[in-house]
mmCIF file of C-alpha atoms in Angstrom:
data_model
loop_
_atom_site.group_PDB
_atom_site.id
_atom_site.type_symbol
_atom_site.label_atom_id
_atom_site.label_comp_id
_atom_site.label_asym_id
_atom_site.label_seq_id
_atom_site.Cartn_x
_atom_site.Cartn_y
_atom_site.Cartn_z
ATOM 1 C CA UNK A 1 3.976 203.490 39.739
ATOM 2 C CA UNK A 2 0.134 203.327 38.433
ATOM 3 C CA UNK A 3 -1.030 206.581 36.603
ATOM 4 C CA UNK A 4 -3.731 208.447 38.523
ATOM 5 C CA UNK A 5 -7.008 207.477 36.697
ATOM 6 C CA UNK A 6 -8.905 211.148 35.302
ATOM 7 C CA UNK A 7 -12.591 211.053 35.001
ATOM 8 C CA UNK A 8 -13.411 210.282 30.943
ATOM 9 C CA UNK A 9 -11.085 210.275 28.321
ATOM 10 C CA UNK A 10 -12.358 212.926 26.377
ATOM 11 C CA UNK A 11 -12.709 215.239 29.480
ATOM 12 C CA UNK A 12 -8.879 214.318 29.783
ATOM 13 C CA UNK A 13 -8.275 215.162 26.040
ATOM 14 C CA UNK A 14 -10.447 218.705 26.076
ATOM 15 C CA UNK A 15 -8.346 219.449 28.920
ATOM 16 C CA UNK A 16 -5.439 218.887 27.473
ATOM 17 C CA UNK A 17 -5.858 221.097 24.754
ATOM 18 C CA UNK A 18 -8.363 224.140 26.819
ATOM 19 C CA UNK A 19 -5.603 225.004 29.697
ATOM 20 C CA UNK A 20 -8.415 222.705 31.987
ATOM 21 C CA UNK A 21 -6.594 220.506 34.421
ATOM 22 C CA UNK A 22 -7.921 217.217 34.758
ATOM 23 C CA UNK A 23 -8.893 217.276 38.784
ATOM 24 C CA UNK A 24 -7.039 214.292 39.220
ATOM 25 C CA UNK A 25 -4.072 215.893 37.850
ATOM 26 C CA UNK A 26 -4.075 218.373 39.830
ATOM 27 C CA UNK A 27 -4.601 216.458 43.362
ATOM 28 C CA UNK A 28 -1.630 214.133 42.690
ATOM 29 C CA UNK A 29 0.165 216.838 41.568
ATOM 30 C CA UNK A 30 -0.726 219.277 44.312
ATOM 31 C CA UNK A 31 -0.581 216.207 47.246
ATOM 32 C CA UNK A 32 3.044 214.622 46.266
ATOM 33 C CA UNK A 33 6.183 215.959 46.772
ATOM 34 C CA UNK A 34 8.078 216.514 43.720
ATOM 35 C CA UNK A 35 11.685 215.431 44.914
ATOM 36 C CA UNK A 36 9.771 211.762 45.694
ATOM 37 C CA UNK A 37 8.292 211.939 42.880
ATOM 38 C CA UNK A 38 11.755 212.207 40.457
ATOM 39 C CA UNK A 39 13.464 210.016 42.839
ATOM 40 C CA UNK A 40 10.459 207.454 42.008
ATOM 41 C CA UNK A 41 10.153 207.880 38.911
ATOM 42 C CA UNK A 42 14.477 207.883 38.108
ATOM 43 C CA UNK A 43 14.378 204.389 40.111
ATOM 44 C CA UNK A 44 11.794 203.135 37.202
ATOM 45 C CA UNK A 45 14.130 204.246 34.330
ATOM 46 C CA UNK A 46 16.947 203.094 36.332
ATOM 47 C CA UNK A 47 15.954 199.874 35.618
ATOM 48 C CA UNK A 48 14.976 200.082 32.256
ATOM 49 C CA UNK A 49 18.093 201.011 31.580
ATOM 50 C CA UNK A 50 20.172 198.447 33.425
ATOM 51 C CA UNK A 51 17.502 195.986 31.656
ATOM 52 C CA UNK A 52 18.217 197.393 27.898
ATOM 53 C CA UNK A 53 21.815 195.613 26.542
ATOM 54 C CA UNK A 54 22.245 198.701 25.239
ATOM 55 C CA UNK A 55 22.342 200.985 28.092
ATOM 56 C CA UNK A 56 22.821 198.099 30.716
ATOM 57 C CA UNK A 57 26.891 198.860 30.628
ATOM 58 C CA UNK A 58 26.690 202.596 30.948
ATOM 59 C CA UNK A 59 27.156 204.535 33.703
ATOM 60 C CA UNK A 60 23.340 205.703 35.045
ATOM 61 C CA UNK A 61 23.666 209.933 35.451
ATOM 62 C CA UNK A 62 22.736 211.451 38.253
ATOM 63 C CA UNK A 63 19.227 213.295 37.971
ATOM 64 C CA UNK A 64 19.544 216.959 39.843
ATOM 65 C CA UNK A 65 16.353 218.592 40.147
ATOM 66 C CA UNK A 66 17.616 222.153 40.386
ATOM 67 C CA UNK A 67 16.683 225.281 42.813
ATOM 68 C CA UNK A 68 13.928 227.140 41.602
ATOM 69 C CA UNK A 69 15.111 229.905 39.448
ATOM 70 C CA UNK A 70 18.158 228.302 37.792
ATOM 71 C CA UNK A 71 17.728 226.929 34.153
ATOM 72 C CA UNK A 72 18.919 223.855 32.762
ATOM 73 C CA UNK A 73 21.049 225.144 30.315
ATOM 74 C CA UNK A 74 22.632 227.636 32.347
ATOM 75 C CA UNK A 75 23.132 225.172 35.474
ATOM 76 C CA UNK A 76 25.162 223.479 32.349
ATOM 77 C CA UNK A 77 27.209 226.451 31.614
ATOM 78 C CA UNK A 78 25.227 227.705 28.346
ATOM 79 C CA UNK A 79 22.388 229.958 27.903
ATOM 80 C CA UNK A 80 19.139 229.319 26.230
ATOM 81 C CA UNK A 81 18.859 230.226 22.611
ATOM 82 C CA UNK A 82 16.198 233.225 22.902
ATOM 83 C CA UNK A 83 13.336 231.200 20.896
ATOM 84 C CA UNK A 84 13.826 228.523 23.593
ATOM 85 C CA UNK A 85 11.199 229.135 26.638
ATOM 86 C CA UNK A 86 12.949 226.754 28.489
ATOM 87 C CA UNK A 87 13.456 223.036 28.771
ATOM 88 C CA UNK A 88 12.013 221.099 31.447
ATOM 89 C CA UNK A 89 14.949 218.681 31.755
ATOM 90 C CA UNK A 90 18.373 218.031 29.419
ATOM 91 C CA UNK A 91 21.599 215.726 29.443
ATOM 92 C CA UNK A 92 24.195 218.102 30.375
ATOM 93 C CA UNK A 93 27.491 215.814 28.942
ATOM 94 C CA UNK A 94 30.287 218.473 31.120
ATOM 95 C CA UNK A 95 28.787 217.140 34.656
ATOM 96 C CA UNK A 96 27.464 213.928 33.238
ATOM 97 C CA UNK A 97 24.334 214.737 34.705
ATOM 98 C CA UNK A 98 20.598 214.724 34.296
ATOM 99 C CA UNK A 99 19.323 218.201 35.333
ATOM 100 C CA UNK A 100 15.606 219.458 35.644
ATOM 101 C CA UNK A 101 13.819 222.726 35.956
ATOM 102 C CA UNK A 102 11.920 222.498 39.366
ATOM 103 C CA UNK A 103 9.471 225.428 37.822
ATOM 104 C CA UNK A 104 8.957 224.071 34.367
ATOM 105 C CA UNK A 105 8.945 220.347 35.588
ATOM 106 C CA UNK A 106 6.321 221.501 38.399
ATOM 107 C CA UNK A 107 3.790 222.924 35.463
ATOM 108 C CA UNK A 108 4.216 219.850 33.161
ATOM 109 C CA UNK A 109 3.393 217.742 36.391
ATOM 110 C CA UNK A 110 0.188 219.950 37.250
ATOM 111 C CA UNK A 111 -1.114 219.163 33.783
ATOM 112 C CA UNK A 112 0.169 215.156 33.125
ATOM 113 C CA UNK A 113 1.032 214.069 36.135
ATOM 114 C CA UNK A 114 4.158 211.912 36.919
ATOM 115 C CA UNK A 115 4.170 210.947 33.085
ATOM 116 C CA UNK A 116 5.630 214.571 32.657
ATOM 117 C CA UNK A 117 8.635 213.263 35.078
ATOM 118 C CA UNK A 118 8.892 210.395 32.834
ATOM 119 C CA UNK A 119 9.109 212.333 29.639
ATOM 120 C CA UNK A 120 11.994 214.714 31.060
ATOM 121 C CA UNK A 121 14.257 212.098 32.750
ATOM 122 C CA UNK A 122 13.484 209.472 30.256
ATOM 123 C CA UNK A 123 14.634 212.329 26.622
ATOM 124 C CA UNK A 124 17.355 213.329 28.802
ATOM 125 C CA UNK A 125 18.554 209.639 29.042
ATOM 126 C CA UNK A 126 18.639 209.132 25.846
ATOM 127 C CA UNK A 127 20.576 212.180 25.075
ATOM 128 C CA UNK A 128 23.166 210.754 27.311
ATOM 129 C CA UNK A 129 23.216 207.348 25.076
ATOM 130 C CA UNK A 130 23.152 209.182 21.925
ATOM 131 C CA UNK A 131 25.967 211.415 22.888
ATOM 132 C CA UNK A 132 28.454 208.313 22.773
ATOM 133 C CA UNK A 133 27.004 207.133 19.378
ATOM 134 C CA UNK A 134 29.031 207.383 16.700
ATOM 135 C CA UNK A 135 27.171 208.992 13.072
ATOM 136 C CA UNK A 136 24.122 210.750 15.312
ATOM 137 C CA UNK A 137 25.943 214.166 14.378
ATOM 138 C CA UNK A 138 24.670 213.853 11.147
ATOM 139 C CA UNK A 139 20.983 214.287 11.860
ATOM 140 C CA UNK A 140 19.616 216.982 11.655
ATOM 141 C CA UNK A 141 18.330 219.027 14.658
ATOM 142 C CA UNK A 142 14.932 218.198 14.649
ATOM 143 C CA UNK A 143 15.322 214.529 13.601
ATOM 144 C CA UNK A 144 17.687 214.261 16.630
ATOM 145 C CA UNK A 145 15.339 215.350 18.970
ATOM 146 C CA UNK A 146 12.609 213.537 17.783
ATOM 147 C CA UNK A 147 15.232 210.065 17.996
ATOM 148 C CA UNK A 148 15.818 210.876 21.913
ATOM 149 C CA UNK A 149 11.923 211.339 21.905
ATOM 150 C CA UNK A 150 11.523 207.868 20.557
ATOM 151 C CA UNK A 151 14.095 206.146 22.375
ATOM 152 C CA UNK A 152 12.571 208.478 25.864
ATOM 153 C CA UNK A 153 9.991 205.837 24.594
ATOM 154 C CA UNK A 154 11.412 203.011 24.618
ATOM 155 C CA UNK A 155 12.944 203.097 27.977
ATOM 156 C CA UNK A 156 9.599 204.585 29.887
ATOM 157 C CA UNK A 157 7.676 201.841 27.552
ATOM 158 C CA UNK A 158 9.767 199.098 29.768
ATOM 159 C CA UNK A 159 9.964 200.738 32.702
ATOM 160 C CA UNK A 160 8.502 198.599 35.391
ATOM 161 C CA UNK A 161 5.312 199.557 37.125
ATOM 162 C CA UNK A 162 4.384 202.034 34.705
ATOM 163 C CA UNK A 163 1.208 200.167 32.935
ATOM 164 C CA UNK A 164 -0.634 201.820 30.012
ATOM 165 C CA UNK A 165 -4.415 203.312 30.709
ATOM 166 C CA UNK A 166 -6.618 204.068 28.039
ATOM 167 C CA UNK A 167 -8.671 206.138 30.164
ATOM 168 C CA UNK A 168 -5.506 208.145 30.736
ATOM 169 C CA UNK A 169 -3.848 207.638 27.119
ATOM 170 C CA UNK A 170 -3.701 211.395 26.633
ATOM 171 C CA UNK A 171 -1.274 211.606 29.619
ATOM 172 C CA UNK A 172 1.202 209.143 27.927
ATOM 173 C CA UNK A 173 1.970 211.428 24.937
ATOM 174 C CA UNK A 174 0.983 214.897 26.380
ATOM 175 C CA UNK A 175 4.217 216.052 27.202
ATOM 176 C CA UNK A 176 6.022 215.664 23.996
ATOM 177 C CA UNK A 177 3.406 217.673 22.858
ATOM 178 C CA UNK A 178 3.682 220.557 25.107
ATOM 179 C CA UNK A 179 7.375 220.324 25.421
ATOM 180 C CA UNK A 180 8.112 223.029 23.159
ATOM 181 C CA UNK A 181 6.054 225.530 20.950
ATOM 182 C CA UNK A 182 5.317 225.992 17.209
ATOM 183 C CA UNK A 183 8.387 228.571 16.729
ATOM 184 C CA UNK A 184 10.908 225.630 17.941
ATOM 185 C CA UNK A 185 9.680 222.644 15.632
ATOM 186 C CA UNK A 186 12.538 223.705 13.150
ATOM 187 C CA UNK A 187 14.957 222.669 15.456
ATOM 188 C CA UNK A 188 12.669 220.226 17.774
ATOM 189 C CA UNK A 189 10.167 218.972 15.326
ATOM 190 C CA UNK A 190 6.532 219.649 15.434
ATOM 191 C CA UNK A 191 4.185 218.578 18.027
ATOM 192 C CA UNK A 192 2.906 215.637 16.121
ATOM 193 C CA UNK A 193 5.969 214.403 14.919
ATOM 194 C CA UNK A 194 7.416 214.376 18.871
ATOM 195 C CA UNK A 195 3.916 212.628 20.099
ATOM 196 C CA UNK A 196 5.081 210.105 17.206
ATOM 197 C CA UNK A 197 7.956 209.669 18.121
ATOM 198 C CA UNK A 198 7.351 208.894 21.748
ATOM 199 C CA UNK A 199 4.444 206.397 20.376
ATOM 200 C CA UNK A 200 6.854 204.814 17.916
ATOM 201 C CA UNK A 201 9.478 204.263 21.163
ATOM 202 C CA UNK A 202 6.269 202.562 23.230
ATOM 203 C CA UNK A 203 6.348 200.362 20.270
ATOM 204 C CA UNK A 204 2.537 201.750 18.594
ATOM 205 C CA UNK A 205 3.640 202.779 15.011
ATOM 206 C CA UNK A 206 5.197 201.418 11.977
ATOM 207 C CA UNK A 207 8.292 203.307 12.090
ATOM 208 C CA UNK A 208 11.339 202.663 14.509
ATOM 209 C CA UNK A 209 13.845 205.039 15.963
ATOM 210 C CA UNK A 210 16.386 204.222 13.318
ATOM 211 C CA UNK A 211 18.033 207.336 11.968
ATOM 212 C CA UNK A 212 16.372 206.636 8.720
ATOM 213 C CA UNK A 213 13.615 206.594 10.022
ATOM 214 C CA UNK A 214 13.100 209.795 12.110
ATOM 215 C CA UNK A 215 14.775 211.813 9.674
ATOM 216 C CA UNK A 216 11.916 210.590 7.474
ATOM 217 C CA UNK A 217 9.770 211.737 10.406
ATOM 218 C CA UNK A 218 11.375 214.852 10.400
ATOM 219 C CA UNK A 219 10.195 215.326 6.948
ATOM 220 C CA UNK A 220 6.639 214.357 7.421
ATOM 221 C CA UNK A 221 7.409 210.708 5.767
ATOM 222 C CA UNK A 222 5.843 208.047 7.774
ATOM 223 C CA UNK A 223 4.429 204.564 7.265
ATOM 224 C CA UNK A 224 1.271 205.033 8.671
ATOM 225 C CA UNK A 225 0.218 208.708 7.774
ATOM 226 C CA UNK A 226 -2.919 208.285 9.290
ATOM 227 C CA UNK A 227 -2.237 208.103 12.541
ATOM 228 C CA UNK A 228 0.107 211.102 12.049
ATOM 229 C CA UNK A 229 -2.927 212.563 10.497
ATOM 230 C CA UNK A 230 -4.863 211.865 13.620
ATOM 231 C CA UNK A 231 -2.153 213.541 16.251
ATOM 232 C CA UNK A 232 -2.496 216.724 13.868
ATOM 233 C CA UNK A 233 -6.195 216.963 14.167
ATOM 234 C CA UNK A 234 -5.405 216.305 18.950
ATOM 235 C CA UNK A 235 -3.763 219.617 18.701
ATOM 236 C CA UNK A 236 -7.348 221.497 17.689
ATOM 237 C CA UNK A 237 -8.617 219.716 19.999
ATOM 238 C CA UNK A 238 -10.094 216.525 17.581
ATOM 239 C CA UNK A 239 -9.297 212.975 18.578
ATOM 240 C CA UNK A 240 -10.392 209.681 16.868
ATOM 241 C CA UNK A 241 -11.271 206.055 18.971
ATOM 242 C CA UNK A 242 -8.827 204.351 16.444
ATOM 243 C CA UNK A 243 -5.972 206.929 17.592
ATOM 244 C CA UNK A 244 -6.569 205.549 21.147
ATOM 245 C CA UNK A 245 -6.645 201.829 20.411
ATOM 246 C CA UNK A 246 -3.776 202.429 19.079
ATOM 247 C CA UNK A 247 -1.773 204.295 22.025
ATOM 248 C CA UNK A 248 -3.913 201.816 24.426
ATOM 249 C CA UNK A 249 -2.513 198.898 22.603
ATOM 250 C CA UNK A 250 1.249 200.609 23.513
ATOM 251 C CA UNK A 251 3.628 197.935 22.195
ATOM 252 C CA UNK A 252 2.521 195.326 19.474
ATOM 253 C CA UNK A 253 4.919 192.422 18.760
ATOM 254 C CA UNK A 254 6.022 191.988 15.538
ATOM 255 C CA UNK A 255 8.742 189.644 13.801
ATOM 256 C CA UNK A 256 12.133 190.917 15.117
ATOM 257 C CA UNK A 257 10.890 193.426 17.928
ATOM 258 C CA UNK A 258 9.935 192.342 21.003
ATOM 259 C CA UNK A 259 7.927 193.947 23.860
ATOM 260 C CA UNK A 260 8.590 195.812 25.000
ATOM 261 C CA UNK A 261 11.156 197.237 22.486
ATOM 262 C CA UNK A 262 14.808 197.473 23.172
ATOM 263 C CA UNK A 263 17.175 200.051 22.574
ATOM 264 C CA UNK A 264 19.580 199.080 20.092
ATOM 265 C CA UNK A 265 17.460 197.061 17.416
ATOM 266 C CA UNK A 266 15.454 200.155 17.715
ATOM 267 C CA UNK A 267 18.314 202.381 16.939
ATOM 268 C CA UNK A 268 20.305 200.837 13.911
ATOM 269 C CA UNK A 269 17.401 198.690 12.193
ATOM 270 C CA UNK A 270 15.770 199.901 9.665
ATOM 271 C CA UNK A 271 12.001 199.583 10.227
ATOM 272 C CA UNK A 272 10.903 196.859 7.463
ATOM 273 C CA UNK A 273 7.923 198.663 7.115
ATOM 274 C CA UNK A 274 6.959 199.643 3.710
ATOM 275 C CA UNK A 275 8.341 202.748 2.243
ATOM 276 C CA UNK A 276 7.113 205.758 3.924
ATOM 277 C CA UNK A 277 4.476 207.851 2.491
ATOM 278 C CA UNK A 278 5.191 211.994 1.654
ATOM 279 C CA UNK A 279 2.763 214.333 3.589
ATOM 280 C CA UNK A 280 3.571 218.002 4.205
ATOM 281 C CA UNK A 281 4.092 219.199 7.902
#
């Protein structure tokens, strides 16, 4: 499913960050229905994950987009905490289910398009896989989110038909970005860290999704700093051209990891890259 192309990238970026819609956006958002949309965009993952050795012997959930008014976590029998404005999409393990917010899900999709579909289903996924894994307990809350962020990666990074566009780079990463606010990166990680982690998944940083290494992530420890530097400076609404080559260039191959990446060498390898540098949050 090709990405709607926006005008310029940095209209696309000041957008982003100004509450401006880019127009195109808006029409695809505004001219597609959202239950084809999901069911679309599902089918995509779907294969991913019957393609990833990893995930390919699992069970694929069921994705429920709910009726407008009922939450996620309260379609799943809990309540959320009252921080929490709301997640667009979870893993709920009692129904073995993927279940999204129509409301939320609909405003993510006005401002990134069928990426924001992506993002949802794809974190969700990997909530499911990391539910059965034994030792993920033991992260801590924001390092756990940020590992189903990467591996949301990795599966929408090999999802078939959804190509890369460097004109609409900004719409890749977006909504791990906006999926939560500043009050929540305790327990969710910051914005930066999540739009690294999704970019690490695609298979464009040094780090992997190993537990090392988000909990290093988690911490503000990263191999390449800089471009962690350079998602700190999006947020006010700064961007650099090497920050796009980078998420343009998506997945580079390197010894051991393929592209795209795959779930489980992603998971349990360490990352080979050199150790990772301190840098505050």
């Amino acid at each position: 499913m090709p990405v709607v192309v926006g005008a310029t990238l940095a209209m696309a970026l000041t957008a982003s960050f100004s509450g401006l819609q880019p127009l195109a956006v808006g029409a695809q958002a505004a001219g597609d229905d959202l239950e084809a949309a999901v069911k679309r965009t599902g089918q995509q993952l779907r294969q991913s994950w019957g393609a990833d050795p990893s995930t390919a012997s699992l069970p694929f959930p069921a994705i429920d987009l709910l009726a407008a008014g009922t939450g996620v976590r309260k379609a799943c029998g809990g309540s959320d905490p009252p921080d929490d404005p709301g997640s667009a999409g979870i893993y709920c393990p009692g129904s073995a289910r993927v279940l999204l917010d129509r409301m939320l899900l609909k405003r993510r999709v006005e401002q990134y398009g069928d990426s924001a579909i992506a993002y949802w289903i794809g974190t969700a996924l990997a909530e499911r896989f990391l539910s059965g894994q034994r030792g993920t307990a033991s992260l801590p809350p924001a390092a756990a989110n940020l590992q189903a962020n990467c591996l949301a990666g990795v599966l929408i990074g090999a999802a078939p038909g959804r190509k890369p566009v460097e004109a609409q780079a900004r719409l890749e990463w977006g909504p791990a970005m906006a999926a939560y606010n500043s009050s929540q990166a305790e327990r969710m990680g910051t914005r930066p860290q999540r739009a690294y982690a999704l970019l690490t998944g695609f298979g464009a940083t040094e780090s992997s999704c190993s537990d090392a290494d988000m909990a290093a992530l988690a911490s503000g420890r990263v191999p390449d700093p800089a471009l962690l530097d350079q998602l700190e400076q999006v947020k006010d609404e700064r961007a650099s051209s090497s920050l796009m080559a980078v998420i343009a260039s998506r997945c580079r191959p390197r010894p051991q990891r393929s592209c795209p990446r795959q779930i489980r060498p992603m998971k349990w390898a360490l990352s080979g890259a050199p150790t990772p540098t301190p840098r505050g949050r």
